[in-house]
Amino acid sequence: MVTSTVRAGAGIVLLALALPIAACASQPRPEPTASLSVEDEGRAFLLEQGYATNEGRLAPKTPEHERLVAEVIDSGVWEGIPDEDLAWMSLELTLDVCLKAIESGHDVDVDRVQAHIDDPGILQTWARAFGESDPGVPFMLGGLAITGMKHLCPDDYPDWIAAYRELPIPTG
């Protein structure tokens, strides 16, 4: 169960993890290839990551995956959750937000980040797994996913973390 104290600490930790990379200047993104559809780009991204569509329970397959999972485990925010479950959760959430970045043409704003957090898909499924109706849990999971972007889709990370930081921190 994630308490208010843990939630507040998690927000601080997520922001602290994100600060070093967000301080860097945003690098220009390469222009999307006209011949690559959004679906094709998404499939290519998943294959590049070593995953198939709807693969099921995820485990690290690349050094970037391992760094992401180690960062999440070392943060201590999700203490009490088995490492294998943290790996699965962090990889699934980050892959999902990277795919959202692809679907949006790599454009993001605060409304898109909020819509991703509120979407009834993967992020909300994980939020329900905590068995709480605390509005801070989806926000924390959104922060986890977006922070993971620096490992799996680093070109999208600076804009997504900047938009995430503009969201109000839920209270309740």
Backbone as a chain_set.jsonl record, in Angstrom:
{"seq": "MVTSTVRAGAGIVLLALALPIAACASQPRPEPTASLSVEDEGRAFLLEQGYATNEGRLAPKTPEHERLVAEVIDSGVWEGIPDEDLAWMSLELTLDVCLKAIESGHDVDVDRVQAHIDDPGILQTWARAFGESDPGVPFMLGGLAITGMKHLCPDDYPDWIAAYRELPIPTG", "coords": {"N": [[0.851, -1.174, 0.0], [0.609, 2.182, -0.845], [1.405, 4.914, 0.959], [0.51, 8.314, 2.001], [2.847, 9.584, 2.845], [4.812, 8.023, 1.61], [4.05, 8.506, -1.01], [4.541, 11.275, -1.252], [7.294, 11.265, -0.827], [8.008, 9.71, -2.995], [7.375, 11.331, -5.155], [9.275, 13.347, -4.842], [11.627, 11.841, -5.143], [11.299, 10.893, -7.787], [11.366, 13.304, -9.198], [13.93, 14.124, -8.523], [15.459, 12.115, -9.72], [14.999, 12.746, -12.327], [16.022, 15.3, -12.757], [18.885, 15.622, -13.509], [19.006, 14.881, -16.274], [16.999, 16.403, -17.422], [18.014, 18.911, -17.203], [19.749, 19.141, -19.252], [20.137, 20.476, -22.537], [17.486, 20.257, -24.841], [17.721, 17.944, -27.399], [17.641, 18.203, -30.943], [15.115, 16.428, -32.703], [15.277, 13.754, -35.039], [13.681, 14.014, -38.201], [10.566, 12.378, -38.752], [10.42, 9.433, -40.741], [8.961, 9.52, -43.854], [7.975, 7.252, -45.074], [7.406, 5.503, -43.06], [4.856, 4.311, -41.156], [2.868, 5.169, -38.254], [2.164, 2.848, -36.908], [4.052, 1.06, -37.951], [6.404, 2.289, -37.037], [6.026, 2.002, -34.293], [6.007, -0.834, -34.041], [8.623, -1.332, -34.945], [10.064, -0.032, -32.941], [9.387, -1.643, -30.688], [10.522, -4.096, -31.508], [13.197, -3.313, -31.686], [13.659, -2.985, -29.01], [13.564, -5.568, -28.266], [11.207, -6.901, -27.798], [8.047, -8.495, -28.41], [4.797, -7.644, -29.712], [2.311, -7.514, -27.249], [3.657, -9.233, -25.415], [3.568, -10.164, -22.782], [4.55, -10.878, -19.427], [7.247, -8.832, -18.652], [10.822, -8.707, -18.783], [14.139, -7.439, -18.235], [16.054, -6.961, -21.219], [18.076, -5.645, -22.468], [21.051, -3.598, -21.997], [20.12, -0.989, -21.45], [17.547, -1.476, -20.476], [18.227, -2.85, -18.157], [19.548, -0.796, -16.754], [17.421, 0.99, -16.363], [15.674, -0.574, -14.747], [17.351, -1.057, -12.53], [17.667, 1.555, -11.584], [15.04, 2.145, -10.767], [14.663, 0.219, -8.752], [16.773, 0.893, -6.997], [15.922, 3.394, -6.183], [14.206, 3.08, -4.048], [11.595, 3.824, -3.728], [9.56, 2.07, -4.333], [9.597, 0.118, -2.436], [9.192, -3.086, -0.987], [7.917, -4.285, -3.039], [8.446, -7.048, -5.072], [11.539, -7.447, -6.869], [11.362, -8.563, -9.485], [8.745, -7.959, -10.172], [8.85, -5.177, -10.089], [10.587, -4.752, -12.217], [9.058, -5.714, -14.382], [6.809, -3.952, -14.186], [8.014, -1.371, -14.467], [9.244, -1.559, -16.993], [7.037, -2.169, -18.658], [5.386, 0.096, -18.275], [7.095, 2.122, -19.206], [7.66, 1.357, -21.874], [5.077, 1.628, -22.85], [4.605, 4.435, -22.61], [6.565, 5.377, -24.329], [5.591, 4.36, -26.737], [3.256, 5.882, -26.836], [4.402, 8.358, -27.287], [5.37, 7.97, -29.851], [2.925, 7.538, -31.202], [1.86, 10.081, -30.972], [3.281, 11.548, -32.744], [5.633, 12.405, -31.721], [5.181, 14.76, -30.405], [4.366, 16.662, -27.554], [2.491, 17.871, -24.771], [1.285, 19.406, -21.733], [-1.393, 18.612, -21.495], [-1.458, 16.244, -23.007], [0.227, 14.587, -21.504], [-1.227, 14.45, -19.1], [-3.529, 13.218, -20.098], [-2.446, 10.759, -20.784], [-1.796, 9.74, -18.254], [-4.36, 9.573, -17.165], [-5.627, 7.808, -18.892], [-7.46, 4.793, -19.41], [-5.824, 2.588, -19.8], [-2.772, 0.758, -19.648], [-1.304, 2.111, -17.571], [-3.299, 2.832, -15.682], [-4.228, 0.292, -15.102], [-2.039, -0.779, -13.722], [-2.098, 1.013, -11.571], [-4.497, 0.295, -10.324], [-3.717, -2.169, -9.416], [-2.451, -1.658, -7.063], [-4.481, -1.43, -5.321], [-5.69, 0.829, -4.266], [-7.515, 3.917, -4.108], [-6.173, 6.191, -4.333], [-5.353, 9.25, -5.722], [-2.747, 9.944, -6.196], [-1.248, 7.707, -6.893], [-1.532, 6.931, -9.713], [-0.297, 9.239, -10.765], [2.299, 9.025, -9.715], [3.081, 6.627, -10.978], [2.967, 7.486, -13.61], [5.077, 9.302, -13.529], [7.172, 7.522, -13.058], [7.134, 6.053, -15.465], [7.669, 8.09, -17.366], [10.166, 9.009, -16.503], [11.626, 6.74, -17.069], [11.822, 6.951, -19.787], [14.178, 8.192, -20.491], [15.95, 6.161, -20.78], [14.864, 4.358, -22.682], [13.589, 5.724, -24.785], [15.108, 8.171, -25.404], [15.121, 10.579, -26.911], [12.564, 11.609, -26.728], [12.252, 12.072, -24.049], [13.099, 14.659, -22.718], [11.066, 16.589, -23.378], [8.727, 15.329, -22.484], [9.216, 15.012, -19.711], [9.419, 17.662, -18.948], [6.799, 18.57, -19.473], [5.411, 16.902, -17.691], [6.314, 17.89, -15.244], [4.92, 20.239, -15.11], [2.415, 19.551, -14.331], [-0.045, 19.593, -11.728], [0.661, 18.303, -8.486], [-1.116, 15.603, -7.322], [-3.359, 15.638, -4.547], [-4.76, 14.149, -1.648]], "CA": [[0.0, 0.0, 0.0], [1.387, 3.395, -0.94], [0.835, 5.911, 1.853], [0.759, 9.709, 1.609], [4.261, 9.874, 3.069], [5.559, 7.371, 0.533], [3.711, 9.218, -2.235], [5.281, 12.534, -1.266], [8.705, 10.914, -1.029], [8.17, 9.209, -4.355], [7.391, 12.48, -6.054], [10.575, 13.996, -4.706], [12.629, 10.961, -5.738], [11.126, 10.899, -9.244], [11.873, 14.572, -9.718], [15.384, 14.129, -8.357], [16.021, 11.239, -10.748], [14.821, 13.354, -13.637], [16.703, 16.583, -12.868], [20.127, 15.691, -14.28], [18.811, 14.809, -17.718], [16.145, 17.509, -17.851], [18.83, 20.117, -17.241], [20.433, 19.173, -20.545], [19.363, 21.089, -23.616], [16.767, 19.292, -25.661], [18.37, 17.683, -28.68], [16.659, 18.147, -32.029], [14.728, 15.08, -33.104], [15.282, 13.533, -36.482], [12.355, 14.059, -38.81], [10.032, 11.04, -39.005], [10.522, 8.964, -42.113], [7.646, 9.586, -44.482], [7.515, 5.923, -45.456], [7.151, 4.704, -41.865], [3.606, 4.657, -40.494], [2.931, 5.145, -36.796], [2.139, 1.439, -36.516], [5.356, 0.478, -38.292], [7.393, 2.847, -36.118], [5.793, 1.355, -33.001], [6.508, -2.217, -34.132], [10.088, -1.271, -35.048], [10.542, 0.307, -31.604], [9.291, -2.835, -29.834], [11.531, -5.059, -31.963], [14.49, -2.769, -31.276], [13.758, -3.239, -27.575], [13.622, -7.014, -28.075], [9.908, -7.402, -27.37], [6.975, -8.669, -29.384], [3.544, -7.043, -29.28], [1.587, -8.33, -26.261], [4.567, -10.295, -24.994], [3.269, -10.677, -21.45], [5.421, -10.417, -18.338], [8.492, -8.34, -19.228], [12.071, -8.725, -18.028], [15.158, -6.693, -18.981], [16.721, -7.663, -22.308], [19.184, -4.837, -22.965], [21.689, -2.81, -20.928], [19.249, 0.14, -21.1], [16.492, -2.027, -19.621], [18.84, -3.138, -16.86], [19.779, 0.488, -16.061], [16.109, 1.475, -15.949], [15.193, -1.375, -13.622], [18.232, -0.8, -11.378], [17.331, 2.892, -11.081], [13.76, 2.05, -10.065], [14.891, -0.554, -7.526], [17.649, 1.664, -6.11], [15.232, 4.589, -5.676], [13.562, 2.737, -2.785], [10.214, 4.308, -3.732], [8.628, 0.963, -4.481], [10.041, -0.895, -1.474], [8.186, -4.08, -0.645], [7.48, -4.94, -4.269], [9.552, -7.887, -5.551], [12.321, -6.884, -7.971], [10.853, -9.023, -10.776], [7.526, -7.197, -10.438], [9.28, -3.81, -10.416], [11.136, -4.791, -13.571], [7.914, -5.835, -15.285], [6.024, -2.73, -14.121], [8.742, -0.221, -15.017], [9.421, -1.771, -18.43], [5.745, -2.063, -19.347], [4.95, 1.487, -18.243], [7.967, 2.944, -20.053], [7.388, 1.001, -23.268], [3.777, 2.204, -23.181], [4.704, 5.879, -22.824], [7.348, 5.57, -25.558], [4.654, 4.141, -27.842], [2.384, 7.068, -26.881], [5.188, 9.416, -27.921], [5.364, 7.652, -31.287], [1.564, 7.777, -31.692], [1.589, 11.524, -30.999], [4.209, 12.197, -33.655], [6.711, 12.919, -30.874], [4.786, 16.054, -29.854], [3.754, 16.479, -26.236], [2.218, 19.029, -23.931], [0.752, 19.013, -20.43], [-2.66, 17.893, -21.678], [-1.175, 14.882, -23.487], [0.764, 13.829, -20.363], [-2.357, 14.186, -18.205], [-4.385, 12.23, -20.759], [-1.782, 9.46, -20.666], [-1.961, 9.288, -16.866], [-5.784, 9.282, -16.938], [-6.099, 6.799, -19.834], [-7.781, 3.554, -18.699], [-4.956, 1.514, -20.266], [-1.76, 0.073, -18.835], [-0.955, 2.842, -16.359], [-4.4, 2.689, -14.72], [-4.253, -1.113, -14.685], [-1.044, -0.902, -12.657], [-2.573, 1.778, -10.416], [-5.508, -0.54, -9.643], [-3.03, -3.296, -8.77], [-2.08, -1.242, -5.715], [-5.675, -1.572, -4.504], [-6.041, 2.093, -3.624], [-8.12, 4.914, -4.982], [-5.348, 7.377, -4.13], [-5.041, 9.873, -7.012], [-1.308, 10.089, -6.336], [-0.621, 6.502, -7.436], [-1.331, 7.07, -11.159], [0.67, 10.311, -10.985], [3.62, 8.44, -9.448], [3.37, 5.67, -12.043], [3.268, 8.296, -14.788], [6.442, 9.8, -13.351], [8.075, 6.383, -13.255], [7.178, 5.763, -16.905], [8.326, 9.184, -18.078], [11.582, 8.987, -16.127], [12.222, 5.622, -17.8], [12.019, 7.313, -21.193], [15.576, 8.574, -20.739], [16.666, 4.934, -21.125], [14.303, 3.623, -23.818], [13.29, 6.646, -25.904], [15.708, 9.393, -24.853], [14.809, 11.793, -27.668], [11.276, 12.115, -26.266], [12.276, 12.313, -22.606], [13.124, 16.038, -22.199], [9.774, 17.268, -23.517], [7.738, 14.67, -21.625], [9.458, 15.315, -18.287], [9.086, 19.076, -18.754], [5.337, 18.651, -19.4], [5.015, 16.235, -16.435], [6.618, 18.797, -14.131], [3.928, 21.315, -15.085], [1.169, 19.038, -13.745], [-0.154, 19.724, -10.271], [0.804, 17.046, -7.742], [-2.417, 15.289, -6.719], [-3.453, 15.508, -3.095], [-5.993, 13.438, -1.321]], "C": [[0.892, 1.23, 0.0], [0.713, 4.444, -0.077], [1.139, 7.307, 1.362], [2.217, 10.068, 1.778], [5.114, 9.272, 1.975], [5.306, 8.095, -0.775], [4.481, 10.52, -2.33], [6.761, 12.276, -1.507], [8.957, 10.449, -2.439], [8.216, 10.349, -5.354], [8.719, 13.189, -6.027], [11.654, 13.166, -5.37], [12.519, 10.975, -7.253], [11.658, 12.184, -9.848], [13.383, 14.637, -9.603], [16.056, 13.252, -9.409], [15.991, 11.912, -12.111], [15.634, 14.625, -13.824], [17.963, 16.57, -13.71], [19.916, 15.68, -15.787], [17.975, 15.976, -18.201], [16.935, 18.809, -17.943], [19.576, 20.245, -18.558], [19.529, 19.832, -21.581], [18.698, 19.996, -24.439], [17.458, 19.166, -27.007], [17.321, 17.661, -29.774], [16.384, 16.708, -32.429], [14.877, 14.932, -34.608], [13.851, 13.556, -36.995], [11.857, 12.631, -39.031], [10.166, 10.691, -40.488], [9.125, 8.9, -42.706], [7.101, 8.199, -44.795], [7.153, 5.044, -44.257], [5.862, 5.175, -41.198], [3.818, 4.615, -38.983], [2.977, 3.696, -36.306], [3.48, 0.772, -36.784], [6.448, 0.995, -37.356], [7.255, 2.21, -34.736], [6.307, -0.075, -32.981], [8.029, -2.246, -34.179], [10.698, -0.942, -33.687], [10.519, -0.92, -30.692], [10.334, -3.881, -30.22], [12.939, -4.609, -31.57], [14.733, -3.023, -29.782], [13.836, -4.736, -27.262], [12.308, -7.636, -27.644], [8.967, -7.555, -28.559], [5.744, -7.943, -28.849], [2.841, -8.028, -28.339], [2.415, -9.506, -25.76], [4.211, -10.903, -23.642], [4.228, -10.102, -20.432], [6.81, -10.069, -18.891], [9.656, -8.455, -18.238], [13.107, -7.981, -18.873], [15.835, -7.562, -20.039], [17.939, -6.912, -22.826], [19.852, -4.133, -21.791], [20.824, -1.607, -20.505], [18.111, -0.316, -20.188], [17.043, -2.274, -18.224], [19.096, -1.858, -16.072], [18.46, 1.06, -15.55], [15.634, 0.74, -14.702], [16.048, -1.124, -12.373], [17.911, 0.561, -10.757], [16.04, 2.855, -10.263], [13.939, 1.313, -8.733], [15.702, 0.258, -6.529], [16.968, 2.891, -5.523], [14.585, 4.317, -4.317], [12.102, 3.157, -2.71], [9.224, 3.153, -3.67], [9.017, -0.201, -3.573], [8.882, -1.822, -1.097], [7.621, -4.798, -1.86], [8.652, -5.771, -4.776], [10.228, -7.282, -6.787], [11.791, -7.304, -9.337], [9.589, -8.259, -11.165], [7.861, -5.745, -10.77], [9.833, -3.734, -11.83], [9.996, -4.812, -14.581], [7.14, -4.521, -15.358], [6.758, -1.575, -14.802], [8.951, -0.363, -16.521], [8.102, -1.593, -19.174], [5.264, -0.616, -19.393], [5.787, 2.359, -19.178], [7.776, 2.622, -21.525], [6.075, 1.644, -23.724], [3.889, 3.7, -23.456], [5.564, 6.19, -24.046], [6.469, 5.353, -26.79], [3.671, 5.302, -27.967], [3.111, 8.224, -27.549], [5.22, 9.204, -29.44], [3.995, 7.977, -31.88], [1.251, 9.267, -31.829], [2.527, 12.271, -31.938], [5.355, 12.865, -32.927], [6.454, 14.347, -30.408], [4.094, 15.801, -28.527], [3.499, 17.838, -25.604], [1.61, 18.498, -22.632], [-0.533, 18.199, -20.587], [-2.431, 16.456, -22.133], [-0.635, 14.019, -22.341], [-0.366, 13.483, -19.398], [-3.28, 13.129, -18.798], [-3.764, 10.836, -20.671], [-1.953, 8.901, -19.256], [-3.404, 8.855, -16.609], [-6.335, 8.177, -17.83], [-6.362, 5.486, -19.092], [-6.889, 2.369, -19.079], [-3.99, 0.987, -19.218], [-1.46, 0.795, -17.526], [-2.051, 2.688, -15.304], [-4.547, 1.24, -14.253], [-3.246, -1.338, -13.564], [-1.487, -0.144, -11.416], [-3.603, 0.965, -9.625], [-4.859, -1.719, -8.92], [-2.593, -2.948, -7.357], [-3.28, -1.24, -4.78], [-6.079, -0.312, -3.77], [-6.748, 2.982, -4.629], [-7.38, 6.239, -4.84], [-4.984, 7.994, -5.479], [-3.538, 10.055, -7.235], [-0.632, 8.887, -6.967], [-0.481, 6.594, -8.957], [-0.301, 8.156, -11.499], [2.097, 9.788, -10.782], [4.013, 7.462, -10.55], [3.67, 6.39, -13.356], [4.678, 8.855, -14.717], [7.481, 8.711, -13.545], [8.244, 6.099, -14.743], [7.965, 6.831, -17.653], [9.81, 9.245, -17.742], [12.305, 7.86, -16.858], [12.482, 5.923, -19.263], [13.474, 7.669, -21.487], [16.42, 7.363, -21.114], [16.174, 4.309, -22.432], [13.954, 4.49, -25.018], [13.789, 8.037, -25.514], [15.414, 10.669, -25.635], [13.491, 12.421, -27.211], [11.306, 12.565, -24.808], [12.251, 13.787, -22.203], [11.773, 16.747, -22.276], [8.714, 16.648, -22.612], [7.969, 15.001, -20.159], [9.14, 16.774, -18.004], [7.57, 19.248, -18.622], [4.831, 18.02, -18.099], [5.218, 17.17, -15.248], [5.639, 19.959, -14.042], [2.608, 20.864, -14.472], [1.138, 19.324, -12.24], [-0.01, 18.353, -9.609], [-0.529, 16.779, -7.046], [-2.317, 15.202, -5.191], [-4.724, 14.744, -2.79], [-5.748, 12.451, -0.332]], "O": [[1.842, 1.302, 0.78], [-0.427, 4.827, -0.343], [1.921, 7.488, 0.429], [2.777, 10.783, 0.947], [6.029, 9.917, 1.465], [6.227, 8.284, -1.569], [5.023, 10.838, -3.388], [7.405, 12.976, -2.289], [9.998, 10.752, -3.023], [9.01, 10.328, -6.294], [9.237, 13.59, -7.069], [12.506, 13.703, -6.079], [13.536, 11.06, -7.942], [12.322, 12.164, -10.884], [14.049, 15.155, -10.5], [17.112, 13.61, -9.931], [16.861, 11.672, -12.949], [15.913, 14.999, -14.963], [18.113, 17.438, -14.569], [20.596, 16.413, -16.505], [18.218, 16.493, -19.291], [16.555, 19.713, -18.688], [19.988, 21.342, -18.937], [18.304, 19.748, -21.497], [19.286, 18.946, -24.696], [17.743, 20.164, -27.669], [16.22, 17.153, -29.561], [17.291, 15.878, -32.489], [14.631, 15.874, -35.361], [12.923, 13.157, -36.291], [12.626, 11.765, -39.45], [10.041, 11.55, -41.361], [8.22, 8.299, -42.128], [5.887, 7.994, -44.781], [6.639, 3.941, -44.441], [5.784, 6.31, -40.728], [4.822, 4.092, -38.5], [3.74, 3.364, -35.398], [3.986, 0.016, -35.955], [7.317, 0.234, -36.931], [8.256, 1.913, -34.084], [6.963, -0.489, -32.026], [8.656, -3.084, -33.531], [11.729, -1.504, -33.317], [11.5, -1.209, -30.008], [10.959, -4.484, -29.348], [13.77, -5.424, -31.17], [15.865, -3.245, -29.354], [14.137, -5.126, -26.133], [12.286, -8.774, -27.176], [9.074, -6.851, -29.563], [5.663, -7.66, -27.654], [2.79, -9.227, -28.609], [1.929, -10.635, -25.69], [4.534, -12.065, -23.393], [4.67, -8.96, -20.563], [7.465, -10.903, -19.516], [9.485, -8.317, -17.026], [12.968, -7.901, -20.093], [16.147, -8.729, -19.802], [18.752, -7.484, -23.55], [19.281, -4.075, -20.702], [20.802, -1.249, -19.327], [17.757, 0.38, -19.236], [16.399, -1.944, -17.228], [18.889, -1.827, -14.859], [18.392, 1.56, -14.426], [15.24, 1.365, -13.718], [15.508, -0.994, -11.274], [17.889, 0.694, -9.533], [15.958, 3.461, -9.195], [13.418, 1.748, -7.706], [15.363, 0.309, -5.347], [17.385, 3.384, -4.475], [14.432, 5.239, -3.516], [11.435, 2.871, -1.717], [8.178, 3.254, -3.03], [8.791, -1.364, -3.908], [7.747, -1.383, -0.915], [6.926, -5.805, -1.725], [9.758, -5.245, -4.899], [9.569, -6.684, -7.638], [11.768, -6.49, -10.26], [9.38, -7.947, -12.337], [7.225, -5.146, -11.637], [9.58, -2.771, -12.553], [9.976, -4.02, -15.523], [6.846, -4.028, -16.447], [6.174, -0.876, -15.631], [8.843, 0.623, -17.25], [8.061, -0.934, -20.213], [4.787, -0.152, -20.429], [5.252, 3.231, -19.862], [7.735, 3.535, -22.349], [5.976, 2.141, -24.846], [3.326, 4.187, -24.436], [5.31, 7.18, -24.733], [6.589, 6.082, -27.775], [3.29, 5.672, -29.078], [2.503, 8.989, -28.297], [5.109, 10.159, -30.209], [3.905, 8.613, -32.93], [0.474, 9.667, -32.696], [2.561, 13.502, -31.926], [5.979, 13.787, -33.453], [7.389, 15.066, -30.055], [3.33, 14.846, -28.387], [4.199, 18.814, -25.871], [1.444, 17.291, -22.46], [-0.732, 17.207, -19.885], [-3.135, 15.548, -21.693], [-1.001, 12.85, -22.222], [-0.455, 12.348, -18.929], [-3.76, 12.248, -18.085], [-4.476, 9.846, -20.502], [-2.227, 7.712, -19.089], [-3.638, 7.872, -15.906], [-7.414, 7.654, -17.551], [-5.571, 5.102, -18.231], [-7.192, 1.238, -18.697], [-4.349, 0.798, -18.056], [-1.371, 0.156, -16.477], [-1.745, 2.437, -14.138], [-4.951, 0.997, -13.116], [-3.551, -2.003, -12.574], [-1.267, -0.621, -10.303], [-3.575, 0.954, -8.394], [-5.393, -2.21, -7.925], [-2.385, -3.841, -6.535], [-3.121, -1.066, -3.572], [-6.751, -0.388, -2.742], [-6.598, 2.822, -5.84], [-7.912, 7.291, -5.193], [-4.363, 7.326, -6.305], [-3.111, 10.299, -8.364], [0.456, 9.023, -7.528], [0.615, 6.352, -9.463], [0.483, 7.99, -12.434], [2.99, 10.073, -11.581], [5.157, 7.469, -11.006], [4.528, 5.955, -14.124], [5.394, 8.881, -15.718], [8.541, 8.947, -14.125], [9.364, 5.924, -15.224], [8.825, 6.515, -18.476], [10.628, 9.51, -18.623], [13.47, 8.008, -17.227], [13.269, 5.235, -19.912], [13.95, 7.469, -22.605], [17.49, 7.514, -21.703], [16.977, 3.788, -23.206], [14.021, 4.023, -26.155], [12.998, 8.961, -25.32], [15.456, 11.753, -25.055], [13.323, 13.637, -27.299], [10.465, 13.36, -24.387], [11.412, 14.145, -21.376], [11.382, 17.433, -21.332], [7.894, 17.363, -22.036], [7.008, 15.249, -19.43], [8.64, 17.094, -16.925], [7.106, 19.99, -17.756], [3.916, 18.554, -17.472], [4.379, 17.227, -14.348], [5.54, 20.601, -12.996], [1.77, 21.697, -14.129], [2.171, 19.298, -11.572], [-0.512, 17.356, -10.129], [-1.017, 17.61, -6.281], [-1.315, 14.749, -4.638], [-5.651, 14.708, -3.599], [-6.669, 11.744, 0.076]]}, "num_chains": 1, "name": "protein.A"}
